[in-house]
PDB file of C-alpha atoms in Angstrom:
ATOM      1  CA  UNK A   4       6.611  54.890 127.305  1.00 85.00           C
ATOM      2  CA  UNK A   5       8.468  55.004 130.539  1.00 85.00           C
ATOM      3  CA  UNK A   6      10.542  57.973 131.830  1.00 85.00           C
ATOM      4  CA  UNK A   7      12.602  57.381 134.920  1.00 84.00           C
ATOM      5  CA  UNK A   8      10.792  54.680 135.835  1.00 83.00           C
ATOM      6  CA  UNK A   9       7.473  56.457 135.243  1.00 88.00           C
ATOM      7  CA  UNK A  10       4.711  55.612 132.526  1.00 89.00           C
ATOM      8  CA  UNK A  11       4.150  58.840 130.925  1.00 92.00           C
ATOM      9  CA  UNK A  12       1.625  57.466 127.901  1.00 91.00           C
ATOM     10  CA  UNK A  13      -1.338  60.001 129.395  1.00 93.00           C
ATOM     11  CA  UNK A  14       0.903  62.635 127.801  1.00 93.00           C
ATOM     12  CA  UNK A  15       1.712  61.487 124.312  1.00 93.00           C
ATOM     13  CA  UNK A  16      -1.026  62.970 121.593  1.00 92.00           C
ATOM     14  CA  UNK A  17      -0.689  63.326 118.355  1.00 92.00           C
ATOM     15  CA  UNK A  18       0.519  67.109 118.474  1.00 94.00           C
ATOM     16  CA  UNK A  19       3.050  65.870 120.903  1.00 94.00           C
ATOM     17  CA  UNK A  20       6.320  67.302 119.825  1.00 93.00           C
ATOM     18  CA  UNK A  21       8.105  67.323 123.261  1.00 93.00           C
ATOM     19  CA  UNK A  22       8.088  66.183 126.971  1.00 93.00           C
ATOM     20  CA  UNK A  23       9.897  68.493 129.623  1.00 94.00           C
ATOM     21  CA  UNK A  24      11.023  67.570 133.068  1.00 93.00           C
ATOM     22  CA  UNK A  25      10.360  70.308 135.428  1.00 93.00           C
ATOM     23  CA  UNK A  26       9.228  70.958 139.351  1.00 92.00           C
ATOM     24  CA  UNK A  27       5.686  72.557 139.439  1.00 91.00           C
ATOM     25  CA  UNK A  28       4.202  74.231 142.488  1.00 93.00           C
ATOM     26  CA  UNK A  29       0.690  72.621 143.232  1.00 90.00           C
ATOM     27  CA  UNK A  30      -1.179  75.341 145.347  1.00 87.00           C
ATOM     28  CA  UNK A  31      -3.448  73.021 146.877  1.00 84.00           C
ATOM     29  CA  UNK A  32      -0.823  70.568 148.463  1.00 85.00           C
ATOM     30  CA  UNK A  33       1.660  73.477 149.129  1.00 87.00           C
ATOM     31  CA  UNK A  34       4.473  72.253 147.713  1.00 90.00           C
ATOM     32  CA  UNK A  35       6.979  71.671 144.879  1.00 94.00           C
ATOM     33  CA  UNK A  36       6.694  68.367 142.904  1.00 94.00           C
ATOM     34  CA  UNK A  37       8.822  66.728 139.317  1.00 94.00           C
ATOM     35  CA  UNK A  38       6.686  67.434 136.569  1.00 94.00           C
ATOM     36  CA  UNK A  39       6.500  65.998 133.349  1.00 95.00           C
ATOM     37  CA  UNK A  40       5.114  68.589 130.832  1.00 96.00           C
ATOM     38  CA  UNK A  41       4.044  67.527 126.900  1.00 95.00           C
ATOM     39  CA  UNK A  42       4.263  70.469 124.457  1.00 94.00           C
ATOM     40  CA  UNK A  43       3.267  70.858 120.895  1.00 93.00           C
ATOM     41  CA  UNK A  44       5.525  72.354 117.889  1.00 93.00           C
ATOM     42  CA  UNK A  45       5.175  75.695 119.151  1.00 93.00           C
ATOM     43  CA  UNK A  46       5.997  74.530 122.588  1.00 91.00           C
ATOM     44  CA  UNK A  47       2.394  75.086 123.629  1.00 94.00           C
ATOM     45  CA  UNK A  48       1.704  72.923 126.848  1.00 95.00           C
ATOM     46  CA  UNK A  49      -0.784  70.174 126.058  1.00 96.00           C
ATOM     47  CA  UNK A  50      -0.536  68.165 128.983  1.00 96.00           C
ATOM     48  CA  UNK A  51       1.333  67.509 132.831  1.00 96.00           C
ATOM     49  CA  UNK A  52       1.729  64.719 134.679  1.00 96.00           C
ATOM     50  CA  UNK A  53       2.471  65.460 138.605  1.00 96.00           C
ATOM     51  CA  UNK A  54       4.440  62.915 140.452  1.00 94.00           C
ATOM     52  CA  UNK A  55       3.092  63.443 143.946  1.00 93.00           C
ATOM     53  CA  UNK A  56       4.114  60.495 145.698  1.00 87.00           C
ATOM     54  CA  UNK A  57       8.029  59.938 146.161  1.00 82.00           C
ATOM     55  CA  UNK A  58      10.218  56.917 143.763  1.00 73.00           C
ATOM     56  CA  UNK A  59       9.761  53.076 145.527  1.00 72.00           C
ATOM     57  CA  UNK A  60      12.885  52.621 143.477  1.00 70.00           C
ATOM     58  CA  UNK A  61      16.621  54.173 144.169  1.00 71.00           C
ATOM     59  CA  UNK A  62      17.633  55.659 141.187  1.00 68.00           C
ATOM     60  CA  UNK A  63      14.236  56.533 139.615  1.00 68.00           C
ATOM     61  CA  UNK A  64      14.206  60.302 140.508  1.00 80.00           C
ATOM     62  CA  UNK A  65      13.392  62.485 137.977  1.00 84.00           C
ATOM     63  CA  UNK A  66      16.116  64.610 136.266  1.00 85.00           C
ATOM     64  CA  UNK A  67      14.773  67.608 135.811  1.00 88.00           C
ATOM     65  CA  UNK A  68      15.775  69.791 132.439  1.00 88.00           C
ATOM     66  CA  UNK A  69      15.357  67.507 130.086  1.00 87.00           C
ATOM     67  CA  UNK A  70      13.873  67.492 127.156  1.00 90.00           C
ATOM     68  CA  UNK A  71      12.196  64.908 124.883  1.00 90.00           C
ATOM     69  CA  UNK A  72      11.506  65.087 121.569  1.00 91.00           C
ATOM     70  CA  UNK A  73       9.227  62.794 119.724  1.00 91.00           C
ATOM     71  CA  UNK A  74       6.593  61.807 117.828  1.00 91.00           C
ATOM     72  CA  UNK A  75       3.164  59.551 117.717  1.00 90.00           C
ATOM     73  CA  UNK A  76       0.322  59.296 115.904  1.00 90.00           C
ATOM     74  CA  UNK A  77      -2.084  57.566 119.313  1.00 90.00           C
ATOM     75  CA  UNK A  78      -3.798  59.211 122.371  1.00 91.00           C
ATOM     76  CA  UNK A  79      -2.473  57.914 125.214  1.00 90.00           C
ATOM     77  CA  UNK A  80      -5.653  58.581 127.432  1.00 90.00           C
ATOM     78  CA  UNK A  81      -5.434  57.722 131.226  1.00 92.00           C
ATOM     79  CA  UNK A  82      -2.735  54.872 130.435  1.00 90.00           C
ATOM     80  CA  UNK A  83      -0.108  56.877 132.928  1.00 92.00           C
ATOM     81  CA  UNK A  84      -2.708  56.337 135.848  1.00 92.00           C
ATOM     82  CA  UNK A  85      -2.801  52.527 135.969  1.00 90.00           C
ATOM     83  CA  UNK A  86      -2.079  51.061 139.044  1.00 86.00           C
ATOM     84  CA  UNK A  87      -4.296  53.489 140.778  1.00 88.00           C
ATOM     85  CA  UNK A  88      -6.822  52.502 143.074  1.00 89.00           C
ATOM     86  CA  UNK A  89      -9.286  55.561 142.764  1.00 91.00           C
ATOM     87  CA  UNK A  90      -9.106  57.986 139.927  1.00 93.00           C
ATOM     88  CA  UNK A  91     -10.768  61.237 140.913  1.00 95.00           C
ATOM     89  CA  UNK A  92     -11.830  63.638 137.870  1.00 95.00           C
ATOM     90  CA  UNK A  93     -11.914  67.441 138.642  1.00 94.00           C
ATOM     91  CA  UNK A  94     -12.249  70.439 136.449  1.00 94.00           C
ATOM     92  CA  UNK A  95     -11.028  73.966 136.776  1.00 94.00           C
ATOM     93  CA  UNK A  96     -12.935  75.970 134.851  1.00 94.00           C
ATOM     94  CA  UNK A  97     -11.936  79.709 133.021  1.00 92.00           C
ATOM     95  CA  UNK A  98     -14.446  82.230 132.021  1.00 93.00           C
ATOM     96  CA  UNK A  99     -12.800  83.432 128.361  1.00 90.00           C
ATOM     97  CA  UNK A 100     -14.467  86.085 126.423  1.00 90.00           C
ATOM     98  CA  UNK A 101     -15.940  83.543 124.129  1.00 89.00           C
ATOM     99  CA  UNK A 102     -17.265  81.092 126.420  1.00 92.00           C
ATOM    100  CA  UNK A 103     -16.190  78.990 129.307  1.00 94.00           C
ATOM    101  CA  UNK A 104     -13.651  76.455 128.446  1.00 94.00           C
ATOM    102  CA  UNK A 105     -12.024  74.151 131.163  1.00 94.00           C
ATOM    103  CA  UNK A 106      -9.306  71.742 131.334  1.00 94.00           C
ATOM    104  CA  UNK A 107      -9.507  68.652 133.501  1.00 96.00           C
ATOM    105  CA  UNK A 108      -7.455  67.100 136.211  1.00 96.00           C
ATOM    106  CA  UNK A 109      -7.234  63.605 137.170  1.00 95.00           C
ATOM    107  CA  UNK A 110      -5.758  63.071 140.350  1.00 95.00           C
ATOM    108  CA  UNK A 111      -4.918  58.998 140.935  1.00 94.00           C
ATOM    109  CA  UNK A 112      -4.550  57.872 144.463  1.00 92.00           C
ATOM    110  CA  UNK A 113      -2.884  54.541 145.601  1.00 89.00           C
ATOM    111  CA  UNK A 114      -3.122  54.677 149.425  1.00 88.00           C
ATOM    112  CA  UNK A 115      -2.373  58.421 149.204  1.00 90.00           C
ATOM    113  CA  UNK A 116      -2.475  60.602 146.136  1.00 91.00           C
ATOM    114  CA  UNK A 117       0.136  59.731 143.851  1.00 91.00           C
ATOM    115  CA  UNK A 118      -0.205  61.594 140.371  1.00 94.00           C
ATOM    116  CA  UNK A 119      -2.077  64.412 138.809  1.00 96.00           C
ATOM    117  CA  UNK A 120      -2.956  64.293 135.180  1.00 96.00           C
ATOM    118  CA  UNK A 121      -3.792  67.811 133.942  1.00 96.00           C
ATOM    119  CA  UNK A 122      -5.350  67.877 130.464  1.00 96.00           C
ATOM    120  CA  UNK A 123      -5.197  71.069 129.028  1.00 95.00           C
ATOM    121  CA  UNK A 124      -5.949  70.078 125.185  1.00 91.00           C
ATOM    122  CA  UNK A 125      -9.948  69.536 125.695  1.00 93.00           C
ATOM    123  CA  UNK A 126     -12.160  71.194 122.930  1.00 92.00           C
ATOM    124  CA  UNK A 127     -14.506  72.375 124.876  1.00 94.00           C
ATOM    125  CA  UNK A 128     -16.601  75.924 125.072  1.00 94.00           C
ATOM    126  CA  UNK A 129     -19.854  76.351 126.390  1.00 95.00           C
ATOM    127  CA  UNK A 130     -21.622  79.759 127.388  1.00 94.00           C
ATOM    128  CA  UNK A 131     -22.783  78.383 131.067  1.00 93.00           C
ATOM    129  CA  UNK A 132     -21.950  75.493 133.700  1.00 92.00           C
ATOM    130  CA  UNK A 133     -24.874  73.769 132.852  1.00 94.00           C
ATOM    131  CA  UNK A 134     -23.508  73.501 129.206  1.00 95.00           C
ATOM    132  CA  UNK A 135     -20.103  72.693 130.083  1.00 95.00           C
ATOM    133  CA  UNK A 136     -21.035  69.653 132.280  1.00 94.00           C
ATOM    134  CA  UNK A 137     -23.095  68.632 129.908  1.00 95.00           C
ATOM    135  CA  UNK A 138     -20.047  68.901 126.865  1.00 95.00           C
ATOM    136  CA  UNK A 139     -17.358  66.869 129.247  1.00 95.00           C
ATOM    137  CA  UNK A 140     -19.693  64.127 130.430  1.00 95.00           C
ATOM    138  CA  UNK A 141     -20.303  63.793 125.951  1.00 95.00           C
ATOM    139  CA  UNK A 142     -16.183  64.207 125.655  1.00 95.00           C
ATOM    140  CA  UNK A 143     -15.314  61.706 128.423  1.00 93.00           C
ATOM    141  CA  UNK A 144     -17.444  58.876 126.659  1.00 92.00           C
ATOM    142  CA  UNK A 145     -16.192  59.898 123.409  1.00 93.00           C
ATOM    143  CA  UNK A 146     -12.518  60.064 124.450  1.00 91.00           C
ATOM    144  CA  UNK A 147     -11.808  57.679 126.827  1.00 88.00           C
ATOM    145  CA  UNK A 148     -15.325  55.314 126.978  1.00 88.00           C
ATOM    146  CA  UNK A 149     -15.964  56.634 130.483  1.00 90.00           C
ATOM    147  CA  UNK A 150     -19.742  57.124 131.941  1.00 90.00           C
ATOM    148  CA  UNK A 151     -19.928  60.295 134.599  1.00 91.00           C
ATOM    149  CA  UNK A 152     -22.789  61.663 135.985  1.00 90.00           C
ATOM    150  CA  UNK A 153     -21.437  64.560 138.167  1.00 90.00           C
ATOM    151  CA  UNK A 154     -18.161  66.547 138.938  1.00 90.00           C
ATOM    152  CA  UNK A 155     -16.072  65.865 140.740  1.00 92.00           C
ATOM    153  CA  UNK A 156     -16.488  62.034 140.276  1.00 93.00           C
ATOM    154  CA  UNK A 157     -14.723  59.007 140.881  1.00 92.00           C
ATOM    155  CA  UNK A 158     -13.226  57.463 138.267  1.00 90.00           C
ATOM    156  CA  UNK A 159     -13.318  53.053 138.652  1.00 80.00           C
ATOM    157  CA  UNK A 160     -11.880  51.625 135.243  1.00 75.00           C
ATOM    158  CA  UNK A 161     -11.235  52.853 131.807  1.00 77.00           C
ATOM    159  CA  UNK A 162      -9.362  50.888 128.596  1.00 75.00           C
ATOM    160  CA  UNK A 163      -5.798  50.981 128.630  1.00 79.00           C
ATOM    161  CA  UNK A 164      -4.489  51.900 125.151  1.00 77.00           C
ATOM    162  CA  UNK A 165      -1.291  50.467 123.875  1.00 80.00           C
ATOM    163  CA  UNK A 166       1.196  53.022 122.291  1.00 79.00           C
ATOM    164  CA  UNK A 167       4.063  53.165 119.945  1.00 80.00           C
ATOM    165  CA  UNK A 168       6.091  56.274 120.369  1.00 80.00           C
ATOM    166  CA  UNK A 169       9.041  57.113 117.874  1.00 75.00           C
ATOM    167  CA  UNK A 170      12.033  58.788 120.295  1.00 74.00           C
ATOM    168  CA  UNK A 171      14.031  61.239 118.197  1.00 77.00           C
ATOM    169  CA  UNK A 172      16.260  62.800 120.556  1.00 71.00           C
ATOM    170  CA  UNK A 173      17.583  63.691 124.184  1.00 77.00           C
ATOM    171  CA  UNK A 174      18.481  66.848 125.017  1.00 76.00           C
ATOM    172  CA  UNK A 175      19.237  69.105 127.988  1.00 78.00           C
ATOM    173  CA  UNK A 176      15.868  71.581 127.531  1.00 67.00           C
ATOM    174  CA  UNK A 177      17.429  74.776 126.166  1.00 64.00           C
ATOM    175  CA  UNK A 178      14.272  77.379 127.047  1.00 58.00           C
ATOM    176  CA  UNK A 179      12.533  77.487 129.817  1.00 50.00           C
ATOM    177  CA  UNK A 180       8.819  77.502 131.148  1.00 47.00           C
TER     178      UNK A 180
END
């Protein structure tokens, strides 16, 4: 599926209710970028998609404000990072109560870095980094076929999935994030 000129399949799951267009601050570049932002039926974020890199294209800015809704019934996995060169997989890990859970960013670079994937819908928990390595390297080759041995890695190829998405409507978002 391609918004604005952009392949947004990484975000469809699915739980995937709605997708949001939106500017996100990224600490670690300094700087405000269009977002694209999946959310669940109880407008839960499940996943982002950063566009870091600007539009080769006139005309394929994102609009941001809008809202998507829709509906699926495939995981669109790391499809919205083809045409990257290098795929680099990063966690950021938060200490709960519970356990540590995590959610993982894929940042794809073509010549520069381009997008950011953030994944917040893993099911993961462990109670210490060893165990949480551990549960994503058993998740990634689960998930998306994908053999890693440390992290941060580097990411070379991965199947692309294709997806059929149902589009029920187009609306300006009415609530914001």
């Amino acid at each position: 599926m391609r918004l604005f000129g952009i392949n947004v399949d990484s975000l469809i799951t699915p739980e995937t209710r709605f997708i949001v267009t939106k500017k996100r601050f990224l600490s670690s570049f300094g700087d405000e970028y269009p977002s694209f932002i999946s959310l669940n039926e109880d407008k839960k974020i499940i996943r982002e998609l950063i566009i870091l890199s600007k539009p080769f294209f006139k005309g394929h800015e994102i609009q941001l404000g809008y809202e998507y809704s829709l509906t699926s019934n495939v995981d669109g996995k790391l499809n919205s990072l083809v045409g990257s060169n290098k795929i680099v997989l990063g966690i950021k890990a938060k200490k709960m109560s519970y356990g540590i859970t995590t959610e993982l960013r894929f940042l794809g670079i073509k010549n520069k870095p381009s997008k950011l994937l953030i994944m917040h819908d893993v099911p993961i928990v462990a109670s210490n980094r060893k165990e949480l390595l551990a549960n994503i390297k058993d998740f990634m080759a689960e998930w998306a076929s994908i053999t890693i041995n440390n992290i941060p890695c580097i990411i070379n190829g991965f199947e692309k999935v294709k997806i059929k998405v149902n589009t029920i409507d187009v609306d300006y978002a009415s609530f914001l994030l």
